[in-house]
Amino acid sequence: MSDNDAYPLKLFNSLTRNEETFQPVHSGEARVYTCGPTVYNYQHIGNMRAYIFADLLGRTLSWKGFKLTHIINITDVGHLTSDADEGDDKMEKAAAKTGKSAWDIAKYYTDAYWKDIDRLNIRQPAKWSIATDHVDEMIEFAKGIAEKHCYELDSGLYFDTSTVPNYGKLARANTDEGEGRIDIVEGRRNQTDFAIWRKTPVGETRQMEWDSPWGKGAPGWHLECSQMSMKYLGEEFDIHTGGIDHREIHHPNEIAQNQAHNACEHSGANIWMHNNFLIDRQGKMSKSTGDFLRLQVLVDKGIHPLAYRLMCLQAHYRSELEFTWENLLAALTRLKRILIGIEKLRSKADNRKAAIAHPRLLEFKEKFDAAISDDLNSAKSLPVLEDLLTQKKLPADQRMALLEEFDMVLGLDLLNFTRQDLRVSPATVSINSCEIEAKLDERHQAKINKDFATADSIRDQLIEQGVEPMDGDPLRWEWRIMV
Ligand code: AMP
Ligand code: ZN
């Protein structure tokens, strides 16, 4: 174990709606499963919030000294247009719309997702488990529970949710204030029953289909995550994560399957964690609205992806976070300030590996630990980092070493990139940063010469090109992209 365990790690468990101290199933280890993307389209920045949160969790567990095994799946089959088991398969629908094969679509959007993972400095999991690589094992899983827990309809093999104890406990679906209402569908024994195998309708051929004891078809989305999490992490593992929408249907259904498979009441994971939504003025960011924001749109506007990561870290993962361009630009400025502080520190510190021994610095470390151990309160941990940068009287090498530790958790890549790297050239701006700077120098000179007409005309030209000169910018960045 590391020495970062002054505070026990407390995590909010959606299953009990309580903060609980993390107690690993296997001593010294942490096994985490994260529901990954459905790769029928790009991920929007709200989706990426879910992976920034899972990454923060993984990094915290590593920093605390646990040997982390993190699995993220790629759903490339089986997710219907409605979580409640209705509509078309998202992959097949995207294929029909674009004329491409479902396999090509899956590959294209998986690559795009991985590119965003990289740009947000999200660590690679131990494994990306791809659903279509596991279909045979999913069929075996389903065979194992079919007799006792399932029944067949024309459309597929259905899970009878009355055969497991406390179905829907996670969603609190069965209580009066139930959060997860599921429509009644004909033929099912209970309104909450769901397909674990969907048969290809008679006379049709799907692009993605497999033989099974219930006929040709494809696995249900919920079956995928039960099978893959158990395969890689064991029948009882530590933490399962996903967005808060999964708390209502997907995760309760996974839990029901896990209980059936393991013939016990345990849900499979000890702690179920859910990040809240990124919202905008219209409400929850979602792909069904057609026009959605993805990371590339931010980059095209000249905003570094890590500014978005910082924007997410500024909020607690369980709070809703509103996306506005103002918030994002404020995060960019904050990141810039941090990098300026690090530049100054770097000029004084030449040994990043110094042992942190100064009592004041140990206090800083403790404060950071207290924040992050309190259900990953990244918002509270950030000012500790910023305060550390201002402590000029404390030993620079040790401050640098502590900064590196903080960034192990926050993942802002602070020691590897510079203020200069923050300057992303926006797609719509026709001049590059060197040209912008040359123009600003020219304008500066014109002002010294009291040639205000030229200075104003340069300003107008820049504005026309989408760049706003910022007179008197205390950070001396002196221009910003207009979004
Ligand atoms: P999907 O690709 O639709 O399966 O979603 C990928 C992940 O993003 C899941 O964990 C969802 O719960 C999560 N998610 C979806 N919309 C949002 C949102 N607006 N904010 C945060 N997380 C979201
Ligand atoms: Zn899942």
Coordinates of C-alpha atoms and ligand atoms in Angstrom, one line a residue:
M1 CA 0.0 0.0 0.0
S2 CA 1.1 3.6 -0.5
D3 CA 1.3 6.2 2.3
N4 CA -1.7 8.0 0.8
D5 CA -4.1 6.4 3.2
A6 CA -4.4 9.0 6.0
Y7 CA -8.1 9.1 5.1
P8 CA -10.1 6.0 4.3
L9 CA -11.6 6.2 0.8
K10 CA -15.4 6.9 1.1
L11 CA -17.6 6.3 -2.0
F12 CA -21.3 6.9 -2.5
N13 CA -23.0 3.6 -3.2
S14 CA -26.2 4.0 -5.3
L15 CA -27.4 0.7 -4.0
T16 CA -27.6 1.9 -0.4
R17 CA -27.8 5.6 -1.2
N18 CA -25.0 6.0 1.4
E19 CA -21.3 6.9 1.5
E20 CA -19.4 3.8 2.4
T21 CA -15.7 3.1 3.2
F22 CA -14.1 1.2 0.3
Q23 CA -13.2 -2.3 1.5
P24 CA -11.7 -4.4 -1.4
V25 CA -12.9 -7.9 -2.0
H26 CA -9.3 -9.0 -2.6
S27 CA -6.9 -7.3 -0.2
G28 CA -4.8 -4.6 -1.8
E29 CA -6.7 -4.8 -5.1
A30 CA -9.5 -2.8 -6.7
R31 CA -11.6 -4.3 -9.5
V32 CA -13.7 -1.8 -11.4
Y33 CA -16.1 -2.2 -14.4
T34 CA -17.4 0.7 -16.4
C35 CA -20.2 0.6 -18.8
G36 CA -18.7 1.8 -22.1
P37 CA -20.1 3.5 -25.2
T38 CA -22.6 2.2 -27.7
V39 CA -20.6 2.8 -30.9
Y40 CA -23.3 3.7 -33.4
N41 CA -22.4 7.3 -33.3
Y42 CA -19.9 9.7 -31.8
Q43 CA -19.8 10.2 -28.0
H44 CA -21.0 13.6 -26.9
I45 CA -19.1 15.5 -24.2
G46 CA -21.8 14.4 -21.7
N47 CA -20.9 10.8 -22.4
M48 CA -17.2 11.7 -21.9
R49 CA -18.0 13.1 -18.5
A50 CA -18.8 9.4 -17.5
Y51 CA -15.3 8.3 -18.5
I52 CA -13.6 11.3 -16.9
F53 CA -15.4 10.3 -13.7
A54 CA -14.4 6.6 -14.0
D55 CA -10.8 7.7 -14.7
L56 CA -10.8 9.9 -11.6
L57 CA -12.0 6.9 -9.6
G58 CA -9.4 4.6 -11.1
R59 CA -6.6 7.1 -10.5
T60 CA -7.7 7.7 -6.9
L61 CA -7.7 4.0 -6.2
S62 CA -4.2 3.7 -7.8
W63 CA -2.9 6.7 -5.8
K64 CA -4.3 5.2 -2.6
G65 CA -2.1 2.1 -3.4
F66 CA -4.7 -0.4 -4.7
K67 CA -3.7 -2.6 -7.6
L68 CA -6.3 -1.5 -10.1
T69 CA -8.0 -3.7 -12.7
H70 CA -10.3 -1.5 -14.7
I71 CA -12.5 -3.0 -17.5
I72 CA -14.5 -0.8 -19.9
N73 CA -16.7 -2.4 -22.5
I74 CA -17.5 -1.4 -26.0
T75 CA -21.2 -2.1 -26.8
D76 CA -21.2 -2.9 -30.5
V77 CA -24.4 -4.9 -30.6
G78 CA -27.6 -5.3 -28.7
H79 CA -28.4 -1.8 -27.4
L80 CA -31.9 -0.9 -28.5
T81 CA -33.1 2.6 -29.2
S82 CA -35.0 2.5 -25.9
D83 CA -33.2 1.2 -22.7
A84 CA -36.5 -0.5 -21.8
D85 CA -36.1 -3.2 -24.5
E86 CA -38.0 -1.6 -27.3
G87 CA -37.2 -0.2 -30.7
D88 CA -34.4 -1.2 -33.1
D89 CA -30.8 -2.2 -32.5
K90 CA -28.9 1.1 -32.5
M91 CA -26.1 -0.4 -34.6
E92 CA -28.4 -2.0 -37.3
K93 CA -30.3 1.3 -37.5
A94 CA -27.2 3.3 -38.0
A95 CA -26.0 0.8 -40.7
A96 CA -29.4 1.0 -42.5
K97 CA -29.2 4.9 -42.5
T98 CA -25.7 5.2 -43.8
G99 CA -25.4 2.2 -46.1
K100 CA -22.3 1.0 -44.3
S101 CA -22.0 -2.3 -42.5
A102 CA -22.7 -2.4 -38.8
W103 CA -19.1 -3.8 -38.3
D104 CA -17.6 -0.8 -40.1
I105 CA -19.7 1.6 -38.1
A106 CA -18.6 0.0 -34.9
K107 CA -15.0 0.2 -35.8
Y108 CA -15.2 3.8 -37.0
Y109 CA -16.9 5.1 -33.8
T110 CA -14.8 3.0 -31.5
D111 CA -11.7 4.6 -33.0
A112 CA -13.3 8.1 -32.6
Y113 CA -14.1 7.3 -29.0
W114 CA -10.5 6.1 -28.3
K115 CA -9.2 9.3 -29.8
D116 CA -11.3 11.3 -27.3
I117 CA -10.2 9.1 -24.4
D118 CA -6.6 9.9 -25.3
R119 CA -7.2 13.6 -25.7
L120 CA -8.8 13.8 -22.3
N121 CA -5.8 12.0 -20.7
I122 CA -8.0 9.2 -19.6
R123 CA -5.8 6.2 -18.7
Q124 CA -6.1 3.0 -20.7
P125 CA -8.1 0.3 -18.8
A126 CA -6.6 -3.1 -18.3
K127 CA -8.9 -4.2 -21.1
W128 CA -11.4 -2.8 -23.5
S129 CA -13.9 -5.7 -23.7
I130 CA -15.7 -5.7 -27.0
A131 CA -19.2 -7.2 -26.8
T132 CA -19.1 -9.1 -30.1
D133 CA -15.9 -10.9 -29.1
H134 CA -17.9 -12.5 -26.2
V135 CA -21.1 -13.7 -27.8
D136 CA -20.4 -17.4 -27.3
E137 CA -19.7 -16.9 -23.7
M138 CA -22.9 -14.8 -23.4
I139 CA -24.9 -17.7 -24.8
E140 CA -23.3 -20.0 -22.2
F141 CA -24.3 -17.5 -19.5
A142 CA -27.9 -17.3 -20.8
K143 CA -28.1 -21.1 -21.0
G144 CA -27.0 -21.4 -17.4
I145 CA -29.9 -19.3 -16.1
A146 CA -32.5 -20.0 -18.8
E147 CA -34.3 -22.9 -17.2
K148 CA -34.9 -21.3 -13.8
H149 CA -35.2 -17.6 -14.6
C150 CA -36.2 -17.2 -18.3
Y151 CA -39.1 -17.9 -20.7
E152 CA -39.3 -17.8 -24.4
L153 CA -41.5 -15.5 -26.5
D154 CA -41.5 -15.2 -30.3
S155 CA -39.2 -12.2 -30.1
G156 CA -36.6 -13.7 -27.7
L157 CA -35.6 -15.2 -24.4
Y158 CA -36.9 -13.1 -21.5
F159 CA -35.7 -12.8 -18.0
D160 CA -38.5 -13.2 -15.4
T161 CA -37.7 -10.5 -12.9
S162 CA -39.9 -12.0 -10.2
T163 CA -37.5 -14.9 -9.9
V164 CA -34.8 -12.8 -8.1
P165 CA -35.0 -11.1 -4.7
N166 CA -35.6 -7.3 -4.6
Y167 CA -35.7 -6.6 -8.3
G168 CA -35.1 -2.9 -8.9
K169 CA -33.7 -2.1 -5.5
L170 CA -31.0 0.0 -7.2
A171 CA -33.5 2.1 -9.1
R172 CA -36.0 2.0 -6.3
A173 CA -38.4 1.2 -9.1
N174 CA -40.9 -0.7 -7.0
T175 CA -41.4 2.1 -4.5
D176 CA -44.1 4.7 -4.8
E177 CA -41.6 7.4 -5.6
G178 CA -40.1 4.9 -8.2
E179 CA -37.6 6.5 -10.4
G180 CA -37.6 3.8 -13.1
R181 CA -41.0 3.3 -14.7
I182 CA -41.1 0.7 -17.4
D183 CA -43.9 0.4 -19.9
I184 CA -46.1 -2.7 -20.0
V185 CA -45.4 -4.9 -23.0
E186 CA -47.6 -7.7 -24.2
G187 CA -46.5 -11.3 -23.6
R188 CA -44.2 -10.5 -20.7
R189 CA -45.0 -12.0 -17.3
N190 CA -43.9 -8.8 -15.5
Q191 CA -43.7 -5.3 -16.8
T192 CA -40.0 -5.2 -15.8
D193 CA -39.0 -8.4 -17.7
F194 CA -36.4 -7.9 -20.3
A195 CA -34.9 -9.8 -23.3
I196 CA -31.5 -11.4 -22.7
W197 CA -31.5 -12.9 -26.2
R198 CA -33.3 -11.2 -29.1
K199 CA -34.4 -13.5 -32.0
T200 CA -34.0 -12.3 -35.5
P201 CA -37.6 -11.9 -36.8
V202 CA -38.7 -14.7 -39.1
G203 CA -37.9 -13.9 -42.7
E204 CA -35.3 -11.3 -41.8
T205 CA -31.5 -11.3 -41.7
R206 CA -29.5 -9.1 -39.3
Q207 CA -26.0 -8.0 -40.1
M208 CA -25.0 -9.1 -36.6
E209 CA -26.5 -12.4 -35.6
W210 CA -25.4 -15.6 -34.1
D211 CA -26.9 -19.1 -33.7
S212 CA -28.2 -20.0 -30.3
P213 CA -30.5 -22.5 -28.6
W214 CA -33.3 -19.9 -29.1
G215 CA -32.7 -19.4 -32.8
K216 CA -30.6 -16.9 -34.7
G217 CA -30.3 -13.6 -33.0
A218 CA -28.2 -11.3 -30.8
P219 CA -27.5 -10.9 -27.1
G220 CA -29.4 -8.3 -25.0
W221 CA -27.4 -5.3 -23.9
H222 CA -27.8 -6.1 -20.2
L223 CA -26.5 -9.6 -20.7
E224 CA -23.3 -8.3 -22.2
C225 CA -22.2 -6.3 -19.1
S226 CA -23.1 -9.1 -16.7
Q227 CA -21.1 -11.6 -18.6
M228 CA -18.0 -9.4 -19.3
S229 CA -17.8 -7.9 -15.8
M230 CA -17.9 -11.4 -14.3
K231 CA -15.5 -12.9 -16.7
Y232 CA -12.8 -10.4 -16.1
L233 CA -13.4 -9.3 -12.5
G234 CA -15.1 -12.3 -10.8
E235 CA -18.5 -13.1 -9.5
E236 CA -18.1 -10.5 -6.7
F237 CA -16.1 -7.5 -7.6
D238 CA -15.6 -4.1 -6.1
I239 CA -17.1 -1.2 -8.1
H240 CA -19.4 -0.9 -11.1
T241 CA -19.8 2.5 -12.7
G242 CA -22.0 4.2 -15.3
G243 CA -24.1 7.3 -16.0
I244 CA -27.1 7.9 -13.7
D245 CA -29.5 6.8 -16.4
H246 CA -28.1 3.3 -16.0
R247 CA -29.3 3.3 -12.4
E248 CA -32.9 2.9 -13.6
I249 CA -32.9 0.0 -16.0
H250 CA -29.6 -1.3 -17.3
H251 CA -27.9 -1.9 -13.9
P252 CA -31.0 -3.3 -12.1
N253 CA -31.2 -5.8 -15.0
E254 CA -27.5 -6.6 -14.8
I255 CA -28.0 -7.2 -11.0
A256 CA -30.9 -9.5 -11.7
Q257 CA -28.8 -11.6 -14.1
N258 CA -25.9 -11.7 -11.7
Q259 CA -28.1 -12.9 -8.9
A260 CA -29.5 -15.6 -11.1
H261 CA -26.1 -16.7 -12.4
N262 CA -24.5 -16.7 -8.9
A263 CA -27.6 -18.2 -7.2
C264 CA -27.4 -15.6 -4.4
E265 CA -28.7 -12.2 -3.4
H266 CA -25.5 -10.3 -3.9
S267 CA -25.7 -7.8 -6.8
G268 CA -22.3 -8.7 -8.2
A269 CA -20.5 -5.5 -7.3
N270 CA -20.1 -4.2 -3.8
I271 CA -20.5 -0.6 -4.8
W272 CA -22.5 0.9 -7.7
M273 CA -21.5 4.4 -8.7
H274 CA -23.2 6.8 -11.0
N275 CA -22.1 10.1 -12.4
N276 CA -24.8 12.8 -12.9
F277 CA -25.6 14.4 -16.2
L278 CA -24.0 17.1 -18.2
I279 CA -26.9 19.3 -19.1
D280 CA -27.4 22.3 -21.3
R281 CA -30.2 24.8 -21.5
Q282 CA -32.4 22.2 -23.2
G283 CA -31.8 19.7 -20.4
K284 CA -29.8 16.5 -20.5
M285 CA -27.3 16.4 -23.3
S286 CA -28.3 13.5 -25.5
K287 CA -27.8 12.2 -29.0
S288 CA -31.5 12.0 -29.9
T289 CA -31.5 15.8 -30.3
G290 CA -29.5 15.3 -33.5
D291 CA -27.1 18.2 -33.1
F292 CA -24.8 17.4 -30.2
L293 CA -21.5 18.6 -28.9
R294 CA -18.6 16.4 -29.2
L295 CA -15.0 17.0 -28.2
Q296 CA -13.9 17.8 -31.7
V297 CA -16.4 20.8 -31.7
L298 CA -14.6 22.2 -28.7
V299 CA -11.2 21.7 -30.4
D300 CA -12.4 23.3 -33.6
K301 CA -13.3 26.3 -31.5
G302 CA -9.7 26.5 -30.2
I303 CA -10.3 25.0 -26.8
H304 CA -7.9 22.4 -25.5
P305 CA -9.7 19.1 -24.4
L306 CA -8.1 19.3 -21.0
A307 CA -10.0 22.5 -20.3
Y308 CA -13.1 20.3 -20.6
R309 CA -11.6 17.8 -18.2
L310 CA -11.0 20.6 -15.8
M311 CA -14.5 21.9 -16.2
C312 CA -15.8 18.4 -15.2
L313 CA -13.4 18.2 -12.2
Q314 CA -14.7 21.6 -11.0
A315 CA -18.0 19.9 -10.2
H316 CA -18.6 16.9 -8.0
Y317 CA -19.4 13.9 -10.2
R318 CA -22.8 13.5 -8.5
S319 CA -23.9 17.0 -9.3
E320 CA -25.5 18.0 -12.5
L321 CA -23.1 20.1 -14.5
E322 CA -24.3 22.8 -16.9
F323 CA -22.4 23.2 -20.0
T324 CA -22.0 26.8 -21.2
W325 CA -19.2 28.2 -23.3
E326 CA -18.6 30.7 -20.5
N327 CA -18.0 27.9 -18.1
L328 CA -15.6 26.2 -20.5
L329 CA -13.7 29.4 -21.2
A330 CA -13.4 30.0 -17.4
A331 CA -12.0 26.5 -17.0
L332 CA -9.5 27.3 -19.8
T333 CA -8.4 30.4 -18.1
R334 CA -8.1 28.5 -14.8
L335 CA -5.9 25.9 -16.5
K336 CA -3.8 28.6 -18.0
R337 CA -3.2 30.2 -14.6
I338 CA -2.2 26.8 -13.1
L339 CA 0.3 26.3 -16.0
I340 CA 1.8 29.7 -15.5
G341 CA 2.3 28.8 -11.8
I342 CA 4.0 25.6 -12.8
E343 CA 6.2 27.4 -15.2
K344 CA 7.5 29.5 -12.4
L345 CA 8.0 26.5 -10.1
R346 CA 9.7 24.6 -12.9
S347 CA 12.4 27.3 -13.1
K348 CA 13.3 26.6 -9.5
A349 CA 12.8 22.9 -9.1
D350 CA 15.1 20.4 -10.7
N351 CA 14.3 17.2 -8.8
R352 CA 10.7 16.1 -9.2
K353 CA 11.3 13.0 -7.1
A354 CA 12.2 14.8 -3.9
A355 CA 10.7 13.1 -0.8
I356 CA 7.9 15.2 0.6
A357 CA 9.0 15.9 4.2
H358 CA 8.3 19.6 5.0
P359 CA 5.5 19.7 7.6
R360 CA 3.5 22.4 5.7
L361 CA 3.6 20.3 2.6
L362 CA 2.5 17.3 4.5
E363 CA -0.5 19.4 5.6
F364 CA -1.2 20.2 1.9
K365 CA -1.1 16.5 1.1
E366 CA -3.4 15.7 3.9
K367 CA -5.9 18.3 2.8
F368 CA -5.9 17.0 -0.7
D369 CA -6.3 13.4 0.5
A370 CA -9.2 14.5 2.7
A371 CA -11.0 16.1 -0.3
I372 CA -10.5 13.3 -2.7
S373 CA -11.2 10.6 -0.1
D374 CA -14.6 12.2 0.5
D375 CA -16.4 10.6 -2.4
L376 CA -13.9 11.9 -5.0
N377 CA -14.4 15.6 -4.2
S378 CA -12.2 16.9 -7.0
A379 CA -13.8 20.3 -6.8
K380 CA -12.5 20.7 -3.3
S381 CA -9.1 19.3 -4.1
L382 CA -8.3 21.8 -6.9
P383 CA -7.8 24.9 -4.7
V384 CA -5.3 22.8 -2.6
L385 CA -3.3 22.4 -5.8
E386 CA -3.6 26.0 -6.7
D387 CA -2.6 27.1 -3.2
L388 CA 0.5 24.9 -3.3
L389 CA 1.7 26.8 -6.4
T390 CA 1.7 30.1 -4.5
Q391 CA 3.8 28.8 -1.6
K392 CA 7.0 30.3 -2.7
K393 CA 8.8 30.0 0.6
L394 CA 8.4 26.2 0.7
P395 CA 11.0 24.0 -0.9
A396 CA 10.5 24.0 -4.7
D397 CA 11.6 20.4 -5.4
Q398 CA 9.2 19.1 -2.8
R399 CA 6.4 21.2 -4.1
M400 CA 7.0 19.9 -7.6
A401 CA 6.9 16.3 -6.3
L402 CA 3.7 16.9 -4.5
L403 CA 2.2 18.5 -7.6
E404 CA 3.0 15.4 -9.5
E405 CA 1.2 13.3 -7.0
F406 CA -1.9 15.5 -7.1
D407 CA -1.9 15.3 -10.9
M408 CA -1.7 11.5 -10.7
V409 CA -5.2 11.8 -9.3
L410 CA -6.6 14.7 -11.4
G411 CA -5.0 13.6 -14.7
L412 CA -4.6 17.1 -16.1
D413 CA -1.2 16.2 -17.5
L414 CA 0.2 19.3 -15.8
L415 CA 3.9 18.4 -15.9
N416 CA 4.0 17.4 -19.5
F417 CA 2.3 20.2 -21.3
T418 CA 2.8 23.9 -21.3
R419 CA 0.9 27.1 -21.7
Q420 CA 1.9 27.1 -25.4
D421 CA 0.3 23.7 -25.9
L422 CA -3.0 25.1 -24.6
R423 CA -3.2 27.2 -27.8
V424 CA -5.2 25.1 -30.1
S425 CA -5.7 26.6 -33.6
P426 CA -9.5 26.8 -34.2
A427 CA -10.8 25.5 -37.4
T428 CA -12.7 28.6 -38.3
V429 CA -9.9 31.0 -37.6
S430 CA -7.9 31.6 -40.7
I431 CA -4.7 32.8 -39.1
N432 CA -2.4 30.7 -36.8
S433 CA -1.1 31.7 -33.4
C434 CA 2.3 33.0 -34.7
E435 CA 0.5 35.3 -37.1
I436 CA -1.8 36.5 -34.3
E437 CA 1.1 37.3 -32.1
A438 CA 2.9 39.1 -34.9
K439 CA -0.2 41.2 -35.4
L440 CA -0.4 42.0 -31.7
D441 CA 3.2 43.1 -31.6
E442 CA 2.5 45.4 -34.6
R443 CA -0.5 46.7 -32.7
H444 CA 1.6 47.2 -29.5
Q445 CA 4.1 49.2 -31.5
A446 CA 1.4 51.3 -33.1
K447 CA 0.1 52.2 -29.7
I448 CA 3.6 53.1 -28.5
N449 CA 3.9 55.4 -31.6
K450 CA 0.5 56.8 -30.6
D451 CA -0.8 55.6 -34.0
F452 CA -4.2 54.7 -32.6
A453 CA -5.9 54.4 -36.0
T454 CA -3.5 51.6 -37.0
A455 CA -3.9 49.9 -33.6
D456 CA -7.7 50.0 -34.0
S457 CA -7.6 48.7 -37.5
I458 CA -5.5 45.7 -36.5
R459 CA -7.9 45.0 -33.7
D460 CA -10.8 45.1 -36.1
Q461 CA -9.0 42.8 -38.5
L462 CA -8.4 40.3 -35.8
I463 CA -12.0 40.4 -34.6
E464 CA -13.1 39.7 -38.1
Q465 CA -10.9 36.7 -38.1
G466 CA -12.5 35.4 -34.9
V467 CA -9.8 36.5 -32.5
E468 CA -10.4 39.0 -29.7
P469 CA -7.4 41.0 -28.4
M470 CA -7.7 41.2 -24.6
D471 CA -6.2 44.5 -23.5
G472 CA -4.7 44.4 -20.0
D473 CA -5.0 40.7 -19.7
P474 CA -3.4 40.0 -16.3
L475 CA -2.2 36.6 -17.6
R476 CA -0.6 38.3 -20.6
W477 CA -2.2 35.9 -23.0
E478 CA -3.5 38.9 -24.8
W479 CA -6.0 37.2 -27.1
R480 CA -8.7 34.7 -27.1
I481 CA -10.8 32.9 -29.6
M482 CA -14.4 34.2 -29.9
V483 CA -16.8 31.3 -29.4
Ligands
AMP1 P1 -24.1 5.4 -24.3 O1 -23.0 5.4 -25.4 O2 -25.3 6.0 -24.7 O3 -24.3 4.0 -23.8 O4 -23.6 6.3 -23.1 C1 -22.3 6.2 -22.6 C2 -22.2 6.7 -21.1 O5 -22.5 8.1 -21.0 C3 -23.2 6.0 -20.2 O6 -22.5 5.7 -18.9 C4 -24.3 7.0 -20.0 O7 -25.0 6.8 -18.8 C5 -23.5 8.3 -20.0 N1 -24.3 9.5 -20.3 C6 -25.2 9.7 -21.3 N2 -25.6 11.0 -21.4 C7 -24.9 11.7 -20.4 C8 -24.9 13.0 -20.0 N3 -25.7 14.0 -20.6 N4 -24.1 13.4 -19.0 C9 -23.3 12.5 -18.4 N5 -23.2 11.1 -18.8 C10 -24.1 10.7 -19.8
ZN2 ZN -23.3 -1.9 -19.1

